[in-house]
mmCIF file of C-alpha atoms in Angstrom:
data_model
loop_
_atom_site.group_PDB
_atom_site.id
_atom_site.type_symbol
_atom_site.label_atom_id
_atom_site.label_comp_id
_atom_site.label_asym_id
_atom_site.label_seq_id
_atom_site.Cartn_x
_atom_site.Cartn_y
_atom_site.Cartn_z
ATOM 1 C CA MET A 228 2.980 -59.440 19.424
ATOM 2 C CA VAL A 229 2.598 -61.953 16.630
ATOM 3 C CA THR A 230 0.193 -64.873 16.995
ATOM 4 C CA PRO A 231 0.370 -67.747 14.508
ATOM 5 C CA ASN A 232 -2.871 -68.857 12.869
ATOM 6 C CA PRO A 233 -3.698 -72.524 13.577
ATOM 7 C CA SER A 234 -4.954 -73.137 10.004
ATOM 8 C CA PRO A 235 -2.306 -74.384 7.588
ATOM 9 C CA GLY A 236 -1.318 -72.303 4.579
ATOM 10 C CA ALA A 237 -2.143 -68.879 5.947
ATOM 11 C CA GLN A 238 -0.576 -66.873 8.623
ATOM 12 C CA VAL A 239 -2.451 -63.980 10.199
ATOM 13 C CA THR A 240 -0.582 -61.581 12.372
ATOM 14 C CA ARG A 241 -2.110 -59.496 15.056
ATOM 15 C CA VAL A 242 -0.285 -56.303 15.889
ATOM 16 C CA GLU A 243 -1.078 -54.571 19.136
ATOM 17 C CA ARG A 244 -1.190 -50.801 19.249
ATOM 18 C CA SER A 245 1.393 -50.569 22.034
ATOM 19 C CA ASN A 246 4.031 -51.937 19.677
ATOM 20 C CA ILE A 247 3.536 -49.122 17.161
ATOM 21 C CA ALA A 248 6.024 -46.346 17.721
ATOM 22 C CA PRO A 249 6.595 -43.214 15.705
ATOM 23 C CA PRO A 250 9.727 -43.157 13.600
ATOM 24 C CA PRO A 251 12.769 -41.996 15.537
ATOM 25 C CA GLU A 252 13.290 -39.041 13.209
ATOM 26 C CA SER A 253 13.681 -35.767 15.081
ATOM 27 C CA HIS A 254 12.171 -33.748 12.226
ATOM 28 C CA SER A 255 8.936 -35.757 11.893
ATOM 29 C CA ASN A 256 5.736 -33.923 11.080
ATOM 30 C CA PRO A 257 4.001 -32.705 14.290
ATOM 31 C CA LEU A 258 0.568 -33.397 12.785
ATOM 32 C CA VAL A 259 1.500 -37.036 12.208
ATOM 33 C CA ARG A 260 2.723 -37.238 15.798
ATOM 34 C CA LEU A 261 -0.532 -35.701 17.047
ATOM 35 C CA HIS A 262 -2.516 -38.168 14.939
ATOM 36 C CA LEU A 263 -0.592 -41.082 16.436
ATOM 37 C CA LEU A 264 -1.097 -39.773 19.973
ATOM 38 C CA LEU A 265 -4.819 -39.188 19.481
ATOM 39 C CA TYR A 266 -5.516 -42.361 17.525
ATOM 40 C CA GLY A 267 -8.792 -43.761 18.880
ATOM 41 C CA ARG A 268 -9.280 -40.823 21.256
ATOM 42 C CA TYR A 269 -10.758 -38.209 18.941
ATOM 43 C CA LYS A 270 -14.142 -38.144 20.684
ATOM 44 C CA TRP A 271 -12.479 -37.414 24.023
ATOM 45 C CA ALA A 272 -10.215 -34.777 22.505
ATOM 46 C CA ILE A 273 -13.120 -32.959 20.845
ATOM 47 C CA ALA A 274 -15.246 -33.105 24.022
ATOM 48 C CA LEU A 275 -12.342 -31.851 26.145
ATOM 49 C CA GLY A 276 -11.631 -29.060 23.639
ATOM 50 C CA ILE A 277 -15.244 -27.893 23.687
ATOM 51 C CA LEU A 278 -15.358 -28.029 27.491
ATOM 52 C CA LEU A 279 -12.098 -26.086 27.963
ATOM 53 C CA GLY A 280 -13.045 -23.567 25.273
ATOM 54 C CA THR A 281 -16.382 -22.912 26.959
ATOM 55 C CA CYS A 282 -14.709 -22.490 30.353
ATOM 56 C CA ALA A 283 -12.166 -20.046 28.911
ATOM 57 C CA ALA A 284 -14.883 -18.007 27.169
ATOM 58 C CA VAL A 285 -16.927 -17.758 30.379
ATOM 59 C CA ALA A 286 -13.833 -16.736 32.356
ATOM 60 C CA VAL A 287 -12.962 -13.986 29.879
ATOM 61 C CA TRP A 288 -16.564 -12.767 29.838
ATOM 62 C CA VAL A 289 -16.726 -12.553 33.634
ATOM 63 C CA LEU A 290 -13.221 -11.334 34.471
ATOM 64 C CA MET A 291 -12.735 -8.678 31.772
ATOM 65 C CA PRO A 292 -15.154 -5.766 32.093
ATOM 66 C CA PRO A 293 -16.078 -3.934 28.900
ATOM 67 C CA LYS A 294 -14.279 -0.676 28.187
ATOM 68 C CA TYR A 295 -15.759 2.163 26.224
ATOM 69 C CA GLU A 296 -13.614 4.519 24.209
ATOM 70 C CA VAL A 297 -14.861 7.913 23.094
ATOM 71 C CA VAL A 298 -12.830 9.654 20.411
ATOM 72 C CA GLY A 299 -12.821 13.325 19.558
ATOM 73 C CA TYR A 300 -11.018 15.090 16.715
ATOM 74 C CA LEU A 301 -9.569 18.594 16.722
ATOM 75 C CA ARG A 302 -8.686 20.317 13.487
ATOM 76 C CA VAL A 303 -5.829 22.781 13.581
ATOM 77 C CA LYS A 304 -5.924 25.148 10.618
ATOM 78 C CA PRO A 305 -2.572 25.751 8.920
ATOM 79 C CA TYR A 306 -3.092 29.493 8.740
ATOM 80 C CA ILE A 307 -4.038 32.460 10.904
ATOM 81 C CA PRO A 308 -6.810 34.534 9.312
ATOM 82 C CA PRO A 309 -6.131 38.274 8.965
ATOM 83 C CA VAL A 310 -8.140 40.539 11.259
ATOM 84 C CA LEU A 311 -7.774 43.863 9.439
ATOM 85 C CA SER A 312 -5.037 43.442 6.890
ATOM 86 C CA GLN A 313 -2.418 40.948 5.761
ATOM 87 C CA THR A 314 0.769 41.152 7.860
ATOM 88 C CA ASP A 315 3.674 38.880 8.693
ATOM 89 C CA GLN A 316 1.827 37.800 11.883
ATOM 90 C CA ASN A 317 -0.995 36.101 9.987
ATOM 91 C CA GLY A 318 -1.185 33.824 6.965
ATOM 92 C CA VAL A 319 0.331 30.336 6.595
ATOM 93 C CA LEU A 320 2.082 29.115 9.720
ATOM 94 C CA PRO A 321 5.761 28.220 9.367
ATOM 95 C CA MET A 322 6.725 24.793 10.788
ATOM 96 C CA PHE A 323 3.094 23.727 10.966
ATOM 97 C CA GLU A 324 3.874 20.119 12.010
ATOM 98 C CA THR A 325 5.756 21.359 15.047
ATOM 99 C CA PHE A 326 2.886 23.669 15.939
ATOM 100 C CA VAL A 327 0.315 20.835 15.788
ATOM 101 C CA SER A 328 2.580 18.536 17.835
ATOM 102 C CA LEU A 329 2.880 21.286 20.425
ATOM 103 C CA GLN A 330 -0.903 21.629 20.577
ATOM 104 C CA ALA A 331 -1.236 17.856 21.081
ATOM 105 C CA SER A 332 1.248 17.912 23.953
ATOM 106 C CA ILE A 333 -0.518 20.896 25.534
ATOM 107 C CA LEU A 334 -3.774 18.887 25.514
ATOM 108 C CA GLN A 335 -2.059 16.252 27.658
ATOM 109 C CA SER A 336 -0.637 18.733 30.150
ATOM 110 C CA GLN A 337 -1.706 18.781 33.782
ATOM 111 C CA ARG A 338 -2.981 22.340 33.491
ATOM 112 C CA VAL A 339 -5.487 21.410 30.776
ATOM 113 C CA LEU A 340 -6.604 18.337 32.730
ATOM 114 C CA ASP A 341 -7.114 20.466 35.855
ATOM 115 C CA LYS A 342 -9.222 22.980 33.902
ATOM 116 C CA ALA A 343 -11.258 20.157 32.353
ATOM 117 C CA SER A 344 -11.781 18.636 35.825
ATOM 118 C CA ALA A 345 -13.338 21.929 36.925
ATOM 119 C CA ASN A 346 -16.141 21.404 34.376
ATOM 120 C CA PRO A 347 -19.537 21.179 36.161
ATOM 121 C CA GLU A 348 -20.482 18.063 34.157
ATOM 122 C CA TRP A 349 -17.382 16.243 35.432
ATOM 123 C CA LYS A 350 -17.938 17.434 38.995
ATOM 124 C CA ALA A 351 -21.549 16.202 38.854
ATOM 125 C CA LEU A 352 -20.262 12.639 38.386
ATOM 126 C CA ARG A 353 -18.569 12.777 41.828
ATOM 127 C CA ARG A 354 -15.992 10.334 40.656
ATOM 128 C CA THR A 355 -12.959 9.810 42.876
ATOM 129 C CA SER A 356 -9.956 7.547 42.821
ATOM 130 C CA ALA A 357 -7.078 6.992 45.212
ATOM 131 C CA ARG A 358 -4.523 8.073 42.635
ATOM 132 C CA TRP A 359 -6.251 10.965 40.852
ATOM 133 C CA GLY A 360 -8.810 12.191 43.363
ATOM 134 C CA THR A 361 -11.625 14.017 41.560
ATOM 135 C CA LYS A 362 -9.480 14.906 38.523
ATOM 136 C CA ILE A 363 -9.687 13.396 35.068
ATOM 137 C CA PRO A 364 -7.241 10.456 35.050
ATOM 138 C CA ALA A 365 -4.390 11.082 32.614
ATOM 139 C CA ASP A 366 -3.655 7.395 32.131
ATOM 140 C CA CYS A 367 -7.059 6.872 30.461
ATOM 141 C CA LEU A 368 -6.501 9.777 28.062
ATOM 142 C CA THR A 369 -4.608 9.402 24.797
ATOM 143 C CA VAL A 370 -3.776 12.280 22.482
ATOM 144 C CA GLU A 371 -2.282 11.500 19.087
ATOM 145 C CA HIS A 372 -1.211 13.564 16.129
ATOM 146 C CA PRO A 373 -0.937 11.614 12.865
ATOM 147 C CA LYS A 374 1.997 12.774 10.775
ATOM 148 C CA ASN A 375 1.259 15.285 7.984
ATOM 149 C CA SER A 376 -2.256 15.880 9.236
ATOM 150 C CA GLU A 377 -4.256 18.802 10.559
ATOM 151 C CA LEU A 378 -6.086 16.549 13.023
ATOM 152 C CA VAL A 379 -5.371 15.805 16.660
ATOM 153 C CA THR A 380 -7.130 12.720 18.033
ATOM 154 C CA VAL A 381 -8.250 12.761 21.680
ATOM 155 C CA ALA A 382 -9.532 9.483 23.139
ATOM 156 C CA PHE A 383 -10.690 8.530 26.624
ATOM 157 C CA THR A 384 -11.256 4.934 27.759
ATOM 158 C CA ASP A 385 -13.415 3.992 30.755
ATOM 159 C CA PRO A 386 -15.735 1.153 31.856
ATOM 160 C CA ASP A 387 -18.592 3.674 32.126
ATOM 161 C CA PRO A 388 -19.706 5.095 28.740
ATOM 162 C CA LEU A 389 -21.114 8.270 30.336
ATOM 163 C CA VAL A 390 -17.796 9.082 32.025
ATOM 164 C CA ALA A 391 -15.899 8.485 28.783
ATOM 165 C CA ALA A 392 -18.262 10.794 26.865
ATOM 166 C CA ILE A 393 -18.052 13.588 29.435
ATOM 167 C CA ALA A 394 -14.254 13.379 29.667
ATOM 168 C CA VAL A 395 -13.789 14.001 25.966
#
């Protein structure tokens, strides 16, 4: 809205904010658009951002329990030491990578988990679940074998650090 100035010789125009519109370009800069939308409202935007950020942080803190992960490493030697003398049954293992991968998969088998669940330390926890009963839960256990490595990584994740340490 333009208002003429009553004094002769000079014309002052007053432009209201509602008449300002962003350019109709479809590829306009989103930061310029945001600036135009927030013009004069920065204090409210900052206060609202701090309030919502605080609420989100409190919600994450309360709703997500901490999880503890205990990691153990197993080293598989690439050779079988001779007992009495050198034979074809001992020495460097052929297809060593396959052997280590097999050992990693055996560690995840149900038989190994059942034997580990029979450990007196695990039984002393008296931990039960609807899905696993008193056994060590397989979904919390991860066994990995990095390629071209002698190591097998065994990790167990649980909300209780004592349970995680005993399981590994």
